[in-house]
Short mmCIF file of C-alpha atoms in Angstrom, two decimals:
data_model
loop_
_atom_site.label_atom_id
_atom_site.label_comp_id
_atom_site.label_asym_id
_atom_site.label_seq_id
_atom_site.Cartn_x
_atom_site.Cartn_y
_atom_site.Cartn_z
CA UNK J 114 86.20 110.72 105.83
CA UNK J 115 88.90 109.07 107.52
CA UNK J 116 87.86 105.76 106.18
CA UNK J 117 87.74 107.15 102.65
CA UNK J 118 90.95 108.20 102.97
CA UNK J 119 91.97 104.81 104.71
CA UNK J 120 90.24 102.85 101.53
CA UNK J 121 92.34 105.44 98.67
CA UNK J 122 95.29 104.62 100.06
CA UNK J 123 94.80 100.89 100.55
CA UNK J 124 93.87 101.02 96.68
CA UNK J 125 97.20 103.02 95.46
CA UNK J 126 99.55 101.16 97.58
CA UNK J 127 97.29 97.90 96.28
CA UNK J 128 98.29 99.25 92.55
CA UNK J 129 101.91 100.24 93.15
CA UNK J 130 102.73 96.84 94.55
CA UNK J 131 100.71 95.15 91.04
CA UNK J 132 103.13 97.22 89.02
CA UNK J 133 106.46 96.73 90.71
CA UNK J 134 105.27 93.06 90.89
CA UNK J 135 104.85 93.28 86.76
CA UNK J 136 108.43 92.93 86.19
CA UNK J 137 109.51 90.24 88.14
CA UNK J 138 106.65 88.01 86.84
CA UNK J 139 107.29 88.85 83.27
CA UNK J 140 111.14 87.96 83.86
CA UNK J 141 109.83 84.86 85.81
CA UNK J 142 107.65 84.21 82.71
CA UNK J 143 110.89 84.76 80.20
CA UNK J 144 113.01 82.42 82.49
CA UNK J 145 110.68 79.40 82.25
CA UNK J 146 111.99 76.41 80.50
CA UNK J 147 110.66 75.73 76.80
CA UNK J 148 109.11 72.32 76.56
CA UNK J 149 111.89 69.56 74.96
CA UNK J 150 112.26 69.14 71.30
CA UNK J 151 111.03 66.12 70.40
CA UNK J 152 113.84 63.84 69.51
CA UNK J 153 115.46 63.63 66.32
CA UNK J 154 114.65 60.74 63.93
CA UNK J 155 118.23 58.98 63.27
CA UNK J 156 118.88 58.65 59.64
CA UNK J 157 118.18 55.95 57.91
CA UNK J 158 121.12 53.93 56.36
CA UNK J 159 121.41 53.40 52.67
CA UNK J 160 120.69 50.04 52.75
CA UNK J 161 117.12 50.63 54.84
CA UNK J 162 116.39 52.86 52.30
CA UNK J 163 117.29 49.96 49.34
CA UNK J 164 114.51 47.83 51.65
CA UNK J 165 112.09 50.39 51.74
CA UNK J 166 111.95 51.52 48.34
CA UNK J 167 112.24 47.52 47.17
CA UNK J 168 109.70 46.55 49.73
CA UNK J 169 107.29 50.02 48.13
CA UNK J 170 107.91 48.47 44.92
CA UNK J 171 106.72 44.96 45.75
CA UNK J 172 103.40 45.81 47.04
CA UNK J 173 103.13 48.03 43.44
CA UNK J 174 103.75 45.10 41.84
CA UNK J 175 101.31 43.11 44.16
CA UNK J 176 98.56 46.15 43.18
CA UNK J 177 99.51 45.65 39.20
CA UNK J 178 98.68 42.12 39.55
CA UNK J 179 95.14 43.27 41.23
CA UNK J 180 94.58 45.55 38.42
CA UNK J 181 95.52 43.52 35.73
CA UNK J 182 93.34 40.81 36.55
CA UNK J 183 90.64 43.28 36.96
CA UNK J 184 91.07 44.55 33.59
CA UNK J 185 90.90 41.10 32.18
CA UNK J 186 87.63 40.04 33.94
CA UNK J 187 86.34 43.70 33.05
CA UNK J 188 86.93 42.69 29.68
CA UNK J 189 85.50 39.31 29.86
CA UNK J 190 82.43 40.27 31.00
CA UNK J 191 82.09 43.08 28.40
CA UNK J 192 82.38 40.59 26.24
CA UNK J 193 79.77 38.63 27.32
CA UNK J 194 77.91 41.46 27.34
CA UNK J 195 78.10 42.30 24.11
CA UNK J 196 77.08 38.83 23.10
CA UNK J 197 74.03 38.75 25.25
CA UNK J 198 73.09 41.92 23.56
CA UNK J 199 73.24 40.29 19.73
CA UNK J 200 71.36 37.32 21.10
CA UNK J 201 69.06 39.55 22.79
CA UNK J 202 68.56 41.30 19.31
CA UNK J 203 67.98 38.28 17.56
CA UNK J 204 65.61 36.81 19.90
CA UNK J 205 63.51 39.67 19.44
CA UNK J 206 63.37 38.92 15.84
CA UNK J 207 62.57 35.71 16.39
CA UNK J 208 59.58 36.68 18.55
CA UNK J 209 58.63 38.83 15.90
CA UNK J 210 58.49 36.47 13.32
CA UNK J 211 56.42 34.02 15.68
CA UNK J 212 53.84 36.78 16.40
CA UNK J 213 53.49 37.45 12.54
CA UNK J 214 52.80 33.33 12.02
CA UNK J 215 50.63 33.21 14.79
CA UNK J 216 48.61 35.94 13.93
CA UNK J 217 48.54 34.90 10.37
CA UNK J 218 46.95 31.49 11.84
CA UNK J 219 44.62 33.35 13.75
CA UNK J 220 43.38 35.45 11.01
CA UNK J 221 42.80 31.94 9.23
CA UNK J 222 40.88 30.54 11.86
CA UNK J 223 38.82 34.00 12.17
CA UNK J 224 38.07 33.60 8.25
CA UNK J 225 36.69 30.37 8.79
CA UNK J 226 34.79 30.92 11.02
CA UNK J 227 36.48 30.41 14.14
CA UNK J 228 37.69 26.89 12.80
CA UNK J 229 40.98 25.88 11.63
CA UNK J 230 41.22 25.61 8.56
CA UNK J 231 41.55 21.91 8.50
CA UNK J 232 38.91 21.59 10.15
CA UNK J 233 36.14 22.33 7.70
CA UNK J 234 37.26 19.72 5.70
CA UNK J 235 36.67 17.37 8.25
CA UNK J 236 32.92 18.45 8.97
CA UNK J 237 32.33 17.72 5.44
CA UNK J 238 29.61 14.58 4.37
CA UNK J 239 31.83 13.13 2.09
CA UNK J 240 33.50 10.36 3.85
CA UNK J 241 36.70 10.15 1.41
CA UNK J 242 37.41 14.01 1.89
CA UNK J 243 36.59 13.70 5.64
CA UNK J 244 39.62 10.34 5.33
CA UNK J 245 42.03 12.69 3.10
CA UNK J 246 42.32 15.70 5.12
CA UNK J 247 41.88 14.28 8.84
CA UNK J 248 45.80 13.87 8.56
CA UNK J 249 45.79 17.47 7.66
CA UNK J 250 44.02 18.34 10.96
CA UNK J 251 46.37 16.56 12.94
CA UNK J 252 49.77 18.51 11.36
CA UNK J 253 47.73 21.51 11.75
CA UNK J 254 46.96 21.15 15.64
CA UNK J 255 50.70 19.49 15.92
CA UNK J 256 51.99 22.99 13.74
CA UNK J 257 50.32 25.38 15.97
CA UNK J 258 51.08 23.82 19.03
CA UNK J 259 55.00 23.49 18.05
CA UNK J 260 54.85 27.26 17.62
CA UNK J 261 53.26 28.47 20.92
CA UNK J 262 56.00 26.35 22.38
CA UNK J 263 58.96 28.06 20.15
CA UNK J 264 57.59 31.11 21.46
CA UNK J 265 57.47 30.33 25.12
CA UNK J 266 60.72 28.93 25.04
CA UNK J 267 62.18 32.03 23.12
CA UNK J 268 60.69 34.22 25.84
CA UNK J 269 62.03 32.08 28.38
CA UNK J 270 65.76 32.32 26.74
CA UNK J 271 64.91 36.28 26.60
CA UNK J 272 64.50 36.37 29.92
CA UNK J 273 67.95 34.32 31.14
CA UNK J 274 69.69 36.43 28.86
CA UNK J 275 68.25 39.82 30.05
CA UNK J 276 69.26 38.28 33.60
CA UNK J 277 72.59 37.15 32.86
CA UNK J 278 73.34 40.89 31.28
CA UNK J 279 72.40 42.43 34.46
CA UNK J 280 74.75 39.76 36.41
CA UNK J 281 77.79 40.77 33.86
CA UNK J 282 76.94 44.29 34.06
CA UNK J 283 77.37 44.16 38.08
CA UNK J 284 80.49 42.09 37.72
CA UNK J 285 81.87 44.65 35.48
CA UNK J 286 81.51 47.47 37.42
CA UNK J 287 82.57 45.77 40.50
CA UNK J 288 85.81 45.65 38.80
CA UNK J 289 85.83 48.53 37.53
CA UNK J 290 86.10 49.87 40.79
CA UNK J 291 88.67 47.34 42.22
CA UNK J 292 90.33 48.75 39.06
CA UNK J 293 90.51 52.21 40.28
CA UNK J 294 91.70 51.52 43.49
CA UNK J 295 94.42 49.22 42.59
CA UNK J 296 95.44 51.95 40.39
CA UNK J 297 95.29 54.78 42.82
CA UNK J 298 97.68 52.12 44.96
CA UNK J 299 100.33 51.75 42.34
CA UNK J 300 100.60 55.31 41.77
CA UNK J 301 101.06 56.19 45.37
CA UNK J 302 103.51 53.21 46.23
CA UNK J 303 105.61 54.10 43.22
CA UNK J 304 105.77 57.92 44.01
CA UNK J 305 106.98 56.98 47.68
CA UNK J 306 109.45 55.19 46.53
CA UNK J 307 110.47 57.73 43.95
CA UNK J 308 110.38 60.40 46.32
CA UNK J 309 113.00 58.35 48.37
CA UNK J 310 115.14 58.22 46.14
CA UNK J 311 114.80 61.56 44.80
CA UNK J 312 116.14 62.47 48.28
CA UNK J 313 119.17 60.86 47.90
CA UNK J 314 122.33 62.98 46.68
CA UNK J 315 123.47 61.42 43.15
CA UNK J 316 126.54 59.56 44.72
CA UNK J 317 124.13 57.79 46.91
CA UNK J 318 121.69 56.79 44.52
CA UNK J 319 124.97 55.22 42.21
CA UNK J 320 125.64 53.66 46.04
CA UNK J 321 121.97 52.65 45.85
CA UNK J 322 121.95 50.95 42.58
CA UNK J 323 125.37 49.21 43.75
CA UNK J 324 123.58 47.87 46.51
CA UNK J 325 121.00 46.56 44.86
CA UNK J 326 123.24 44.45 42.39
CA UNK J 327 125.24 43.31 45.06
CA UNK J 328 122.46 41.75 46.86
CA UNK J 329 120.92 40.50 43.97
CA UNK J 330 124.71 38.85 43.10
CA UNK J 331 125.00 37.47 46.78
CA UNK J 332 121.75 35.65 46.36
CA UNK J 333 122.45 34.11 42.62
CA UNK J 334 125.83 32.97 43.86
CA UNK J 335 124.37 31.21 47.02
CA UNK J 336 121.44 29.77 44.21
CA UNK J 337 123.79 28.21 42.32
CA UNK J 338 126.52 27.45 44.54
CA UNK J 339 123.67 25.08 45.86
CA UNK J 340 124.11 23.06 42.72
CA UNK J 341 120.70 23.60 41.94
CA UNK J 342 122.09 23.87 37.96
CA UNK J 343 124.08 20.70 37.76
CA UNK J 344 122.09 17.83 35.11
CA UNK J 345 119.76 20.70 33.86
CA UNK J 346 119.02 20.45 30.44
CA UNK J 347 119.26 23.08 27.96
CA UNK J 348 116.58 21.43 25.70
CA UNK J 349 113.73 22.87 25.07
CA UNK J 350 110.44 22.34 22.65
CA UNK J 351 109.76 24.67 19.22
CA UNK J 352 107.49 26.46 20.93
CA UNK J 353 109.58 26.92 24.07
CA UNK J 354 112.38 28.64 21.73
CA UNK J 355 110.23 30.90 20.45
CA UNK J 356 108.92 31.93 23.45
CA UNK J 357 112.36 32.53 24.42
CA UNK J 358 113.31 34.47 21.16
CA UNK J 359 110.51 36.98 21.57
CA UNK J 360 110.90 37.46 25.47
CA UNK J 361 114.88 38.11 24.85
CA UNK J 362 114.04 40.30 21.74
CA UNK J 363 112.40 42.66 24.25
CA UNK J 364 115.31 43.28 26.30
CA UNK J 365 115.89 47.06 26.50
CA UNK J 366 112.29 47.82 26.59
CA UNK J 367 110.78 49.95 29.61
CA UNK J 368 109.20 48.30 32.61
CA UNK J 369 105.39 50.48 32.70
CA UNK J 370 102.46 48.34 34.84
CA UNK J 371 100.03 47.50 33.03
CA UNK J 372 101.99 46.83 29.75
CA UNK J 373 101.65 44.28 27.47
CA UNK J 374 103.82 45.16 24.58
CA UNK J 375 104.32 46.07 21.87
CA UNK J 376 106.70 49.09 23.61
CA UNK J 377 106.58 48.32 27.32
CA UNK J 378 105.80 45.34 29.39
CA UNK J 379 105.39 44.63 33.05
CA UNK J 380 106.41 41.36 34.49
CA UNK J 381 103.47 38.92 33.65
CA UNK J 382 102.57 40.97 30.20
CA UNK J 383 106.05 39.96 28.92
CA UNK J 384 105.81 36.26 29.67
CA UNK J 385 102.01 36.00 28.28
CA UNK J 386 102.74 38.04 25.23
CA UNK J 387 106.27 35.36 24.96
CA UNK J 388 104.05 32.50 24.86
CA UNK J 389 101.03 33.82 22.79
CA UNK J 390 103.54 34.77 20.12
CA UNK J 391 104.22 30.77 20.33
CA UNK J 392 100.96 29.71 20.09
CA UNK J 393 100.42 28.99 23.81
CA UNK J 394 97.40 31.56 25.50
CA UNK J 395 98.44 31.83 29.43
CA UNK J 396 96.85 33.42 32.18
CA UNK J 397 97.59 37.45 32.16
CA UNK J 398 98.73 37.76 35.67
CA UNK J 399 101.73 36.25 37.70
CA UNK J 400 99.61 34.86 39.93
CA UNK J 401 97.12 33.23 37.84
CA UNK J 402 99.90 31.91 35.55
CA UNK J 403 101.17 30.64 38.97
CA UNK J 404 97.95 28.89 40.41
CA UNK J 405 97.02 27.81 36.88
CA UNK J 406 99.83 26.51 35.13
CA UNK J 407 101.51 23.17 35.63
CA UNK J 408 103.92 23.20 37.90
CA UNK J 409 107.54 22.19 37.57
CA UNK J 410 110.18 20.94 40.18
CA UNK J 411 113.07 22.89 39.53
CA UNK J 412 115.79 20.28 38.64
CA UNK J 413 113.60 19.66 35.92
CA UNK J 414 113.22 23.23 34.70
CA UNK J 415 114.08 24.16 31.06
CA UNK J 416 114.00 27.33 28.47
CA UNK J 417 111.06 28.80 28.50
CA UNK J 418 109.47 27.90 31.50
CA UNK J 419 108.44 30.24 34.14
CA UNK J 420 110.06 31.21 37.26
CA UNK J 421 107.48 32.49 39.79
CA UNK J 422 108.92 34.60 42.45
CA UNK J 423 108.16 35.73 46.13
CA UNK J 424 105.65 33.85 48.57
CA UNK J 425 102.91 36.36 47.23
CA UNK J 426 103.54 35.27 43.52
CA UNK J 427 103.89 39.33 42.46
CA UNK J 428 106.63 38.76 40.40
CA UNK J 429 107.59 36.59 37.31
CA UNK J 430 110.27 35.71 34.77
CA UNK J 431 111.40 33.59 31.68
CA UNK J 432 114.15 31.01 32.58
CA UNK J 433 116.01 30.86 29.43
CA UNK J 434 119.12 28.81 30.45
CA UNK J 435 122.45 28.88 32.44
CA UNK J 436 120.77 30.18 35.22
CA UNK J 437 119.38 33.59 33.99
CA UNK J 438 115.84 34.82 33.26
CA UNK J 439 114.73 37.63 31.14
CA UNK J 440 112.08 39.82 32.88
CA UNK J 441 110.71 42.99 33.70
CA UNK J 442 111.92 44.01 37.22
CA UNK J 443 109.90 47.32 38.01
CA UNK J 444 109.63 50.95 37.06
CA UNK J 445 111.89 52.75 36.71
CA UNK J 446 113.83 49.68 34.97
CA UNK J 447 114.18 47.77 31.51
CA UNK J 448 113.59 44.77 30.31
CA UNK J 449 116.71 42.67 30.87
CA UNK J 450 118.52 39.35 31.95
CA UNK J 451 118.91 38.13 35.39
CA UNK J 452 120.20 35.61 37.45
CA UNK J 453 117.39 33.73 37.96
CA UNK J 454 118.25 32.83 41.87
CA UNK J 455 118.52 37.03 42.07
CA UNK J 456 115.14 36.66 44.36
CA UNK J 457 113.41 34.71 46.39
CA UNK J 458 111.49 31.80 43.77
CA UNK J 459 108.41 30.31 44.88
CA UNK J 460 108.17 27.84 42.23
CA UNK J 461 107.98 27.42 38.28
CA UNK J 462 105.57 26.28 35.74
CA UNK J 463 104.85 24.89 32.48
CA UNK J 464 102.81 26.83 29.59
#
């Protein structure tokens, strides 16, 4: 009894102390330090934000270059496609018509006897028929072989063509898909660097777009304070001045990727479509007009030849005297004139 007693009040003085110790451990609990904020990102300067959104640009135009010549070998190989088809279509005719002689021959020979038909007159007794018509025989074997070997050889072509479809057709949806992906890249470069600026306040996008002129001033003013323009010639052939005309007749026109004209161009459409409205097909990409076309040292440069820009070759424009180009910078921009030391220049070439 006594230890019952003994183990009740163990227990309440047990639950008295828990509850008078509830208080100090919840106010021990409160006064526990929070864990430190993680630190704060310092902002970013305007001019950063000039190299970011140029640098977000650049590998947009580096994607449009991808894409573009995707398209073109997309379209290529459609092409050839569509030609293998037609020949396709007429080989089968062909094979047709082979058949129908052949088994016209055959149906001769079955007439006869199993024997061509040739070759009765040359089982004859009279001696003078047997002379006349042994030629015959001889055209007739010649005829029937020529044909068996117009239709092997017609099968065979059937065949490499059929083959060479299925080759195109892989190639074309190969880049179909490079295609999509350089276009999902474009998209997402160009909205980050939208969103950038859409972050700005309006006086610090004008600030922005200050910058931006100012650097590409500093740069054309080092180019040619170099002397890089001195002896340059402002000759130029007929179909170098028309290229010019039409690229310079463009100015004011949007900058969209992808563009060839008639309404928008990007970079590389507006110097091909310049030079195919002179009579000269280039390349349809900045960096196959680069690795394709002749190149040009630079102190020999002259209207209408292209200046290729940035180690990458994603950018391009039409050098059409005094030092400026006419290109199309990037979205979000128009067609216009440049200086044409503005940006870094890899090289230039010749259409």
């Amino acid at each position: 009894m006594n230890r019952h007693r003994h183990a009740i009040t163990t227990i309440t003085v047990v639950c008295a102390l828990t509850v008078l110790a509830s208080p100090a451990l919840t106010l021990q609990a409160a006064a526990a330090p929070l864990p430190p904020a993680p630190p704060s990102q310092p902002k970013k300067t305007l001019e950063e934000v000039r190299k970011e959104i140029d640098g977000l640009y650049r590998q947009a135009a580096v994607a449009t270059d991808a894409y573009n010549l995707a398209e073109e070998k997309a379209d290529e190989q459609s092409g050839e496609i569509v030609k293998l088809a037609r020949m396709i279509v007429v080989g089968n005719e062909k094979i047709e018509d082979l058949k129908a002689r052949a088994g016209a021959a055959a149906r001769a020979q079955y007439r006869n006897g199993g024997l061509p038909e040739g070759a009765q007159f040359v089982l004859t007794d009279d001696p003078q028929l047997f002379l006349d018509n042994a030629g015959r025989l001889k055209e007739g074997q010649k005829a029937t072989r020529d044909l068996l070997g117009e239709m092997t050889r017609t099968q065979e072509d059937l065949t490499a063509y059929a083959k060479d479809a299925s080759v195109n057709w892989t190639k074309l949806e190969a880049n179909r898909l490079k295609q999509a992906k350089a276009k999902k890249e474009i998209n997402d470069k160009i909205a980050a660097a939208k969103k950038l600026e859409s972050e700005l306040a309006a006086e610090e996008r004008a600030r922005l777009l200050a910058l931006e002129e100012q650097e590409q001033y500093r740069a054309q003013t080092a180019w040619v304070g170099s002397g890089i323009l001195k002896g340059l010639s402002s000759a130029t052939t007929p179909e170098g001045k028309r290229a010019v005309q039409f690229a310079t007749s463009q100015i004011g026109k949007p900058y969209v990727w992808g563009a060839e004209g008639p309404d928008s161009y990007d970079c590389s459409g507006l110097t091909q479509r310049a030079w195919g409205s002179a009579g000269r097909p280039i390349p349809r990409t900045s960096q196959e007009q680069w690795r394709l076309l002749p190149h040009v040292d630079i102190k020999d440069m002259r209207p209408g030849d292209l200046i290729v820009y940035f180690k990458d070759a994603s950018h391009i424009g039409m050098y059409v005297g005094n030092g400026a180009i006419v290109h199309a910078p990037r979205p979000g921009r128009n067609v216009t004139v440049a200086g044409a030391g503005s940006m870094e220049i890899l090289g230039v070439v010749r259409p």
